[in-house]
Amino acid sequence: MQDWSKLYDAIVDGDDKTSARLTREAIEAGEDPSALISDTMVPAMAEVGRLFEIEEYFVPELLLAGRAMKAGLELLRPILAASGVEPTGRIVIGTVKGDLHDIGKNLVVSMMEGAGFEVIDLGIDVPPETFIEAIRDKKPQIVGMSALLTVTMPAIKTTIDAMVAAGVRDGIKIMVGGAPVTEEYAREVGADAYGENASVAATIAKRLCAEAKAA
Ligand code: B1M
């Protein structure tokens, strides 16, 4: 892989135009989209998080960096999706109520699409009732929930509890993920799986889907 440190810098600097231009160049150079994401773009966002923690960056910088990351991801998304074959299964996914972070969730969506899944993306700040409605309407094998804040993590449990109360929990597999979420937490709240990152999530989703279809 070529050195794409200028793309890393563009994301850290929140420069969406340069991010898009360099991503386009990387695509033209035949760079592997998954490697570009995991080796350059995700580490850039981690650096943005570090700068936020040490108070060198504030919310406006986070927003700009998020926009620069998205500008690149949007160009890579169709390429990731094109690698898929027959639909592997159907997934409903969203960022839980109160949480506005969607970059990681969008990456999971891209990897799932790349793995051949039909993905119904409910977006951000998704209340339990919207998940429940989507399960009834779309009949997915898997429901995915993303949470990036420690204060919104409990919304995963609230949503699963609401699914149980609504009688839609049986027959679906639930996968959860996001920076503060852990395998242990996933088990505690009654999820079926935890995805540490987007590519692991896609691999796990294939297994879960096979299990859901066999049940
Ligand atoms: Co926010 N933010 N943010 N933020 N933000 C974090 C999460 C934070 C860790 C920064 C920090 O302090 N270092 C911190 C949370 C602290 C905590 O709770 N422990 C934080 C905070 C505090 C806040 C605000 C409260 C700030 C404020 O207003 N004072 C506020 C909250 C708003 C809200 O949600 N209600 C806020 C706002 C924002 C922006 C809107 C400005 C922006 C988001 C833009 C957007 O998403 N469209 C933003 C950003 C950009 C970040 C950081 C810098 C980057 C997040 C990101 O995109 N990472 C973040 C710091 C960090 O994470 N280092 C931070 C890259 C992405 C690829 O990784 O999302 O982890 P990630 O996803 C990974 C995995 O987690 C996993 O796969 C992905 C890809 O490999 N994954 C799944 C994710 N979902 C999954 C689902 C799965 C499986 C795997 O299955 C279904």
mmCIF file with all atom_site columns, C-alpha atoms and ligand atoms in Angstrom, residues 42 45-46 48-49 52-53 59 62-63 66 69-70 93 98-105 107-108 144-146 148-151 175-179 195-198 201, ligand 1:
data_model
loop_
_atom_site.group_PDB
_atom_site.id
_atom_site.type_symbol
_atom_site.label_atom_id
_atom_site.label_alt_id
_atom_site.label_comp_id
_atom_site.label_asym_id
_atom_site.label_entity_id
_atom_site.label_seq_id
_atom_site.pdbx_PDB_ins_code
_atom_site.Cartn_x
_atom_site.Cartn_y
_atom_site.Cartn_z
_atom_site.occupancy
_atom_site.B_iso_or_equiv
_atom_site.pdbx_formal_charge
_atom_site.auth_seq_id
_atom_site.auth_comp_id
_atom_site.auth_asym_id
_atom_site.auth_atom_id
_atom_site.pdbx_PDB_model_num
ATOM   1   C  CA  . VAL A 1 42  ? -9.966  4.952  11.016 1.00 0.00 ? 42  VAL A CA  1
ATOM   2   C  CA  . MET A 1 45  ? -10.493 9.525  13.455 1.00 0.00 ? 45  MET A CA  1
ATOM   3   C  CA  . ALA A 1 46  ? -8.789  7.971  16.483 1.00 0.00 ? 46  ALA A CA  1
ATOM   4   C  CA  . VAL A 1 48  ? -9.169  13.321 16.215 1.00 0.00 ? 48  VAL A CA  1
ATOM   5   C  CA  . GLY A 1 49  ? -10.621 11.672 19.337 1.00 0.00 ? 49  GLY A CA  1
ATOM   6   C  CA  . PHE A 1 52  ? -10.535 16.168 21.560 1.00 0.00 ? 52  PHE A CA  1
ATOM   7   C  CA  . GLU A 1 53  ? -9.592  14.417 24.801 1.00 0.00 ? 53  GLU A CA  1
ATOM   8   C  CA  . VAL A 1 59  ? -16.938 19.986 18.794 1.00 0.00 ? 59  VAL A CA  1
ATOM   9   C  CA  . LEU A 1 62  ? -15.020 16.905 15.435 1.00 0.00 ? 62  LEU A CA  1
ATOM   10  C  CA  . LEU A 1 63  ? -17.766 17.896 13.011 1.00 0.00 ? 63  LEU A CA  1
ATOM   11  C  CA  . GLY A 1 66  ? -16.470 13.705 10.577 1.00 0.00 ? 66  GLY A CA  1
ATOM   12  C  CA  . MET A 1 69  ? -14.141 11.118 6.821  1.00 0.00 ? 69  MET A CA  1
ATOM   13  C  CA  . LYS A 1 70  ? -17.606 10.845 5.246  1.00 0.00 ? 70  LYS A CA  1
ATOM   14  C  CA  . ILE A 1 93  ? -29.327 -1.205 11.772 1.00 0.00 ? 93  ILE A CA  1
ATOM   15  C  CA  . GLY A 1 98  ? -29.800 10.032 21.976 1.00 0.00 ? 98  GLY A CA  1
ATOM   16  C  CA  . ASP A 1 99  ? -26.685 9.243  19.954 1.00 0.00 ? 99  ASP A CA  1
ATOM   17  C  CA  . LEU A 1 100 ? -25.760 11.205 16.822 1.00 0.00 ? 100 LEU A CA  1
ATOM   18  C  CA  . HIS A 1 101 ? -22.565 9.363  15.841 1.00 0.00 ? 101 HIS A CA  1
ATOM   19  C  CA  . ASP A 1 102 ? -22.869 7.536  12.540 1.00 0.00 ? 102 ASP A CA  1
ATOM   20  C  CA  . ILE A 1 103 ? -19.452 7.233  10.939 1.00 0.00 ? 103 ILE A CA  1
ATOM   21  C  CA  . GLY A 1 104 ? -18.698 3.817  12.468 1.00 0.00 ? 104 GLY A CA  1
ATOM   22  C  CA  . LYS A 1 105 ? -22.255 2.619  11.856 1.00 0.00 ? 105 LYS A CA  1
ATOM   23  C  CA  . LEU A 1 107 ? -18.783 1.778  7.904  1.00 0.00 ? 107 LEU A CA  1
ATOM   24  C  CA  . VAL A 1 108 ? -20.527 -1.295 9.298  1.00 0.00 ? 108 VAL A CA  1
ATOM   25  C  CA  . GLY A 1 144 ? -27.668 -4.065 14.658 1.00 0.00 ? 144 GLY A CA  1
ATOM   26  C  CA  . MET A 1 145 ? -27.286 -1.284 17.187 1.00 0.00 ? 145 MET A CA  1
ATOM   27  C  CA  . SER A 1 146 ? -24.440 1.184  17.465 1.00 0.00 ? 146 SER A CA  1
ATOM   28  C  CA  . LEU A 1 148 ? -20.646 5.715  20.845 1.00 0.00 ? 148 LEU A CA  1
ATOM   29  C  CA  . LEU A 1 149 ? -21.318 7.376  24.165 1.00 0.00 ? 149 LEU A CA  1
ATOM   30  C  CA  . THR A 1 150 ? -21.246 5.814  27.617 1.00 0.00 ? 150 THR A CA  1
ATOM   31  C  CA  . VAL A 1 151 ? -24.466 7.725  28.319 1.00 0.00 ? 151 VAL A CA  1
ATOM   32  C  CA  . MET A 1 175 ? -25.538 -7.499 17.189 1.00 0.00 ? 175 MET A CA  1
ATOM   33  C  CA  . VAL A 1 176 ? -24.179 -4.476 19.043 1.00 0.00 ? 176 VAL A CA  1
ATOM   34  C  CA  . GLY A 1 177 ? -21.057 -2.371 18.694 1.00 0.00 ? 177 GLY A CA  1
ATOM   35  C  CA  . GLY A 1 178 ? -19.444 1.040  19.096 1.00 0.00 ? 178 GLY A CA  1
ATOM   36  C  CA  . ALA A 1 179 ? -16.385 2.319  20.940 1.00 0.00 ? 179 ALA A CA  1
ATOM   37  C  CA  . GLY A 1 195 ? -18.798 -6.572 16.709 1.00 0.00 ? 195 GLY A CA  1
ATOM   38  C  CA  . GLU A 1 196 ? -15.472 -5.019 17.553 1.00 0.00 ? 196 GLU A CA  1
ATOM   39  C  CA  . ASN A 1 197 ? -15.081 -3.382 14.163 1.00 0.00 ? 197 ASN A CA  1
ATOM   40  C  CA  . ALA A 1 198 ? -16.841 -3.209 10.819 1.00 0.00 ? 198 ALA A CA  1
ATOM   41  C  CA  . ALA A 1 201 ? -19.145 -7.338 12.279 1.00 0.00 ? 201 ALA A CA  1
HETATM 42  CO CO1 . B1M B 2 .   ? -18.262 12.570 19.656 1.00 0.00 ? 1   B1M B CO1 1
HETATM 43  N  N1  . B1M B 2 .   ? -17.544 11.640 21.211 1.00 0.00 ? 1   B1M B N1  1
HETATM 44  N  N2  . B1M B 2 .   ? -19.438 13.610 20.805 1.00 0.00 ? 1   B1M B N2  1
HETATM 45  N  N3  . B1M B 2 .   ? -18.756 13.492 18.038 1.00 0.00 ? 1   B1M B N3  1
HETATM 46  N  N4  . B1M B 2 .   ? -16.805 11.705 18.819 1.00 0.00 ? 1   B1M B N4  1
HETATM 47  C  C1  . B1M B 2 .   ? -16.616 10.536 20.972 1.00 0.00 ? 1   B1M B C1  1
HETATM 48  C  C2  . B1M B 2 .   ? -17.365 9.222  20.822 1.00 0.00 ? 1   B1M B C2  1
HETATM 49  C  C3  . B1M B 2 .   ? -15.681 10.594 22.258 1.00 0.00 ? 1   B1M B C3  1
HETATM 50  C  C4  . B1M B 2 .   ? -15.057 9.239  22.619 1.00 0.00 ? 1   B1M B C4  1
HETATM 51  C  C5  . B1M B 2 .   ? -14.596 11.694 22.067 1.00 0.00 ? 1   B1M B C5  1
HETATM 52  C  C6  . B1M B 2 .   ? -13.642 11.756 23.229 1.00 0.00 ? 1   B1M B C6  1
HETATM 53  O  O1  . B1M B 2 .   ? -13.974 12.274 24.271 1.00 0.00 ? 1   B1M B O1  1
HETATM 54  N  N5  . B1M B 2 .   ? -12.467 11.215 23.037 1.00 0.00 ? 1   B1M B N5  1
HETATM 55  C  C7  . B1M B 2 .   ? -16.691 11.139 23.339 1.00 0.00 ? 1   B1M B C7  1
HETATM 56  C  C8  . B1M B 2 .   ? -17.483 10.067 24.075 1.00 0.00 ? 1   B1M B C8  1
HETATM 57  C  C9  . B1M B 2 .   ? -17.016 9.868  25.504 1.00 0.00 ? 1   B1M B C9  1
HETATM 58  C  C10 . B1M B 2 .   ? -17.818 8.803  26.132 1.00 0.00 ? 1   B1M B C10 1
HETATM 59  O  O2  . B1M B 2 .   ? -19.006 8.810  26.195 1.00 0.00 ? 1   B1M B O2  1
HETATM 60  N  N6  . B1M B 2 .   ? -17.101 7.828  26.670 1.00 0.00 ? 1   B1M B N6  1
HETATM 61  C  C11 . B1M B 2 .   ? -17.589 12.018 22.470 1.00 0.00 ? 1   B1M B C11 1
HETATM 62  C  C12 . B1M B 2 .   ? -18.402 13.072 22.973 1.00 0.00 ? 1   B1M B C12 1
HETATM 63  C  C13 . B1M B 2 .   ? -18.216 13.384 24.446 1.00 0.00 ? 1   B1M B C13 1
HETATM 64  C  C14 . B1M B 2 .   ? -19.318 13.781 22.173 1.00 0.00 ? 1   B1M B C14 1
HETATM 65  C  C15 . B1M B 2 .   ? -20.278 14.904 22.603 1.00 0.00 ? 1   B1M B C15 1
HETATM 66  C  C16 . B1M B 2 .   ? -20.997 14.678 23.949 1.00 0.00 ? 1   B1M B C16 1
HETATM 67  C  C17 . B1M B 2 .   ? -19.460 16.209 22.573 1.00 0.00 ? 1   B1M B C17 1
HETATM 68  C  C18 . B1M B 2 .   ? -20.182 17.432 23.059 1.00 0.00 ? 1   B1M B C18 1
HETATM 69  O  O3  . B1M B 2 .   ? -21.170 17.827 22.504 1.00 0.00 ? 1   B1M B O3  1
HETATM 70  N  N7  . B1M B 2 .   ? -19.663 17.970 24.127 1.00 0.00 ? 1   B1M B N7  1
HETATM 71  C  C19 . B1M B 2 .   ? -21.296 14.933 21.435 1.00 0.00 ? 1   B1M B C19 1
HETATM 72  C  C20 . B1M B 2 .   ? -22.498 13.983 21.626 1.00 0.00 ? 1   B1M B C20 1
HETATM 73  C  C21 . B1M B 2 .   ? -23.541 14.123 20.562 1.00 0.00 ? 1   B1M B C21 1
HETATM 74  C  C22 . B1M B 2 .   ? -24.551 12.963 20.608 1.00 0.00 ? 1   B1M B C22 1
HETATM 75  O  O4  . B1M B 2 .   ? -24.292 11.902 20.044 1.00 0.00 ? 1   B1M B O4  1
HETATM 76  N  N8  . B1M B 2 .   ? -25.666 13.160 21.287 1.00 0.00 ? 1   B1M B N8  1
HETATM 77  C  C23 . B1M B 2 .   ? -20.423 14.422 20.316 1.00 0.00 ? 1   B1M B C23 1
HETATM 78  C  C24 . B1M B 2 .   ? -20.595 14.804 18.985 1.00 0.00 ? 1   B1M B C24 1
HETATM 79  C  C25 . B1M B 2 .   ? -19.797 14.395 17.953 1.00 0.00 ? 1   B1M B C25 1
HETATM 80  C  C26 . B1M B 2 .   ? -19.949 14.930 16.538 1.00 0.00 ? 1   B1M B C26 1
HETATM 81  C  C27 . B1M B 2 .   ? -21.411 15.044 16.088 1.00 0.00 ? 1   B1M B C27 1
HETATM 82  C  C28 . B1M B 2 .   ? -19.320 16.303 16.498 1.00 0.00 ? 1   B1M B C28 1
HETATM 83  C  C29 . B1M B 2 .   ? -19.061 13.916 15.709 1.00 0.00 ? 1   B1M B C29 1
HETATM 84  C  C30 . B1M B 2 .   ? -19.883 12.775 15.074 1.00 0.00 ? 1   B1M B C30 1
HETATM 85  C  C31 . B1M B 2 .   ? -20.093 12.972 13.597 1.00 0.00 ? 1   B1M B C31 1
HETATM 86  C  C32 . B1M B 2 .   ? -20.778 11.766 12.999 1.00 0.00 ? 1   B1M B C32 1
HETATM 87  O  O5  . B1M B 2 .   ? -20.684 10.644 13.456 1.00 0.00 ? 1   B1M B O5  1
HETATM 88  N  N9  . B1M B 2 .   ? -21.483 12.037 11.936 1.00 0.00 ? 1   B1M B N9  1
HETATM 89  C  C33 . B1M B 2 .   ? -18.205 13.270 16.795 1.00 0.00 ? 1   B1M B C33 1
HETATM 90  C  C34 . B1M B 2 .   ? -17.028 12.507 16.530 1.00 0.00 ? 1   B1M B C34 1
HETATM 91  C  C35 . B1M B 2 .   ? -16.525 12.538 15.108 1.00 0.00 ? 1   B1M B C35 1
HETATM 92  C  C36 . B1M B 2 .   ? -16.362 11.758 17.549 1.00 0.00 ? 1   B1M B C36 1
HETATM 93  C  C37 . B1M B 2 .   ? -15.046 10.942 17.456 1.00 0.00 ? 1   B1M B C37 1
HETATM 94  C  C38 . B1M B 2 .   ? -13.891 11.936 17.364 1.00 0.00 ? 1   B1M B C38 1
HETATM 95  C  C39 . B1M B 2 .   ? -14.926 9.983  16.306 1.00 0.00 ? 1   B1M B C39 1
HETATM 96  C  C40 . B1M B 2 .   ? -16.039 8.957  16.207 1.00 0.00 ? 1   B1M B C40 1
HETATM 97  C  C41 . B1M B 2 .   ? -15.816 8.170  14.938 1.00 0.00 ? 1   B1M B C41 1
HETATM 98  O  O6  . B1M B 2 .   ? -16.414 8.460  13.930 1.00 0.00 ? 1   B1M B O6  1
HETATM 99  N  N10 . B1M B 2 .   ? -14.864 7.207  14.971 1.00 0.00 ? 1   B1M B N10 1
HETATM 100 C  C42 . B1M B 2 .   ? -15.088 10.117 18.808 1.00 0.00 ? 1   B1M B C42 1
HETATM 101 C  C43 . B1M B 2 .   ? -13.710 9.788  19.354 1.00 0.00 ? 1   B1M B C43 1
HETATM 102 C  C44 . B1M B 2 .   ? -13.260 8.388  18.985 1.00 0.00 ? 1   B1M B C44 1
HETATM 103 O  O7  . B1M B 2 .   ? -14.047 7.502  18.696 1.00 0.00 ? 1   B1M B O7  1
HETATM 104 N  N11 . B1M B 2 .   ? -11.982 8.158  19.055 1.00 0.00 ? 1   B1M B N11 1
HETATM 105 C  C45 . B1M B 2 .   ? -16.082 10.855 19.601 1.00 0.00 ? 1   B1M B C45 1
HETATM 106 C  C46 . B1M B 2 .   ? -14.444 6.447  13.802 1.00 0.00 ? 1   B1M B C46 1
HETATM 107 C  C47 . B1M B 2 .   ? -15.343 5.254  13.598 1.00 0.00 ? 1   B1M B C47 1
HETATM 108 C  C48 . B1M B 2 .   ? -14.896 4.506  12.362 1.00 0.00 ? 1   B1M B C48 1
HETATM 109 O  O8  . B1M B 2 .   ? -15.197 4.419  14.744 1.00 0.00 ? 1   B1M B O8  1
HETATM 110 O  O9  . B1M B 2 .   ? -17.525 4.907  15.568 1.00 0.00 ? 1   B1M B O9  1
HETATM 111 O  O10 . B1M B 2 .   ? -15.911 3.531  16.975 1.00 0.00 ? 1   B1M B O10 1
HETATM 112 P  P1  . B1M B 2 .   ? -16.422 3.937  15.657 1.00 0.00 ? 1   B1M B P1  1
HETATM 113 O  O11 . B1M B 2 .   ? -16.956 2.619  14.910 1.00 0.00 ? 1   B1M B O11 1
HETATM 114 C  C49 . B1M B 2 .   ? -16.175 1.448  14.778 1.00 0.00 ? 1   B1M B C49 1
HETATM 115 C  C50 . B1M B 2 .   ? -16.420 0.430  15.889 1.00 0.00 ? 1   B1M B C50 1
HETATM 116 O  O12 . B1M B 2 .   ? -16.798 1.007  17.117 1.00 0.00 ? 1   B1M B O12 1
HETATM 117 C  C51 . B1M B 2 .   ? -17.403 -0.516 15.314 1.00 0.00 ? 1   B1M B C51 1
HETATM 118 O  O13 . B1M B 2 .   ? -17.084 -0.534 13.938 1.00 0.00 ? 1   B1M B O13 1
HETATM 119 C  C52 . B1M B 2 .   ? -16.696 0.777  13.527 1.00 0.00 ? 1   B1M B C52 1
HETATM 120 C  C53 . B1M B 2 .   ? -15.702 0.671  12.402 1.00 0.00 ? 1   B1M B C53 1
HETATM 121 O  O14 . B1M B 2 .   ? -14.684 -0.238 12.639 1.00 0.00 ? 1   B1M B O14 1
HETATM 122 N  N12 . B1M B 2 .   ? -18.841 -0.277 15.423 1.00 0.00 ? 1   B1M B N12 1
HETATM 123 C  C54 . B1M B 2 .   ? -19.700 -1.341 15.337 1.00 0.00 ? 1   B1M B C54 1
HETATM 124 C  C55 . B1M B 2 .   ? -19.553 0.848  15.539 1.00 0.00 ? 1   B1M B C55 1
HETATM 125 N  N13 . B1M B 2 .   ? -20.847 0.563  15.545 1.00 0.00 ? 1   B1M B N13 1
HETATM 126 C  C56 . B1M B 2 .   ? -20.975 -0.774 15.412 1.00 0.00 ? 1   B1M B C56 1
HETATM 127 C  C57 . B1M B 2 .   ? -22.110 -1.602 15.330 1.00 0.00 ? 1   B1M B C57 1
HETATM 128 C  C58 . B1M B 2 .   ? -21.905 -2.973 15.203 1.00 0.00 ? 1   B1M B C58 1
HETATM 129 C  C59 . B1M B 2 .   ? -20.627 -3.513 15.139 1.00 0.00 ? 1   B1M B C59 1
HETATM 130 C  C60 . B1M B 2 .   ? -19.506 -2.717 15.201 1.00 0.00 ? 1   B1M B C60 1
HETATM 131 O  O15 . B1M B 2 .   ? -22.899 -3.859 15.118 1.00 0.00 ? 1   B1M B O15 1
HETATM 132 C  C61 . B1M B 2 .   ? -24.201 -3.407 14.902 1.00 0.00 ? 1   B1M B C61 1
#
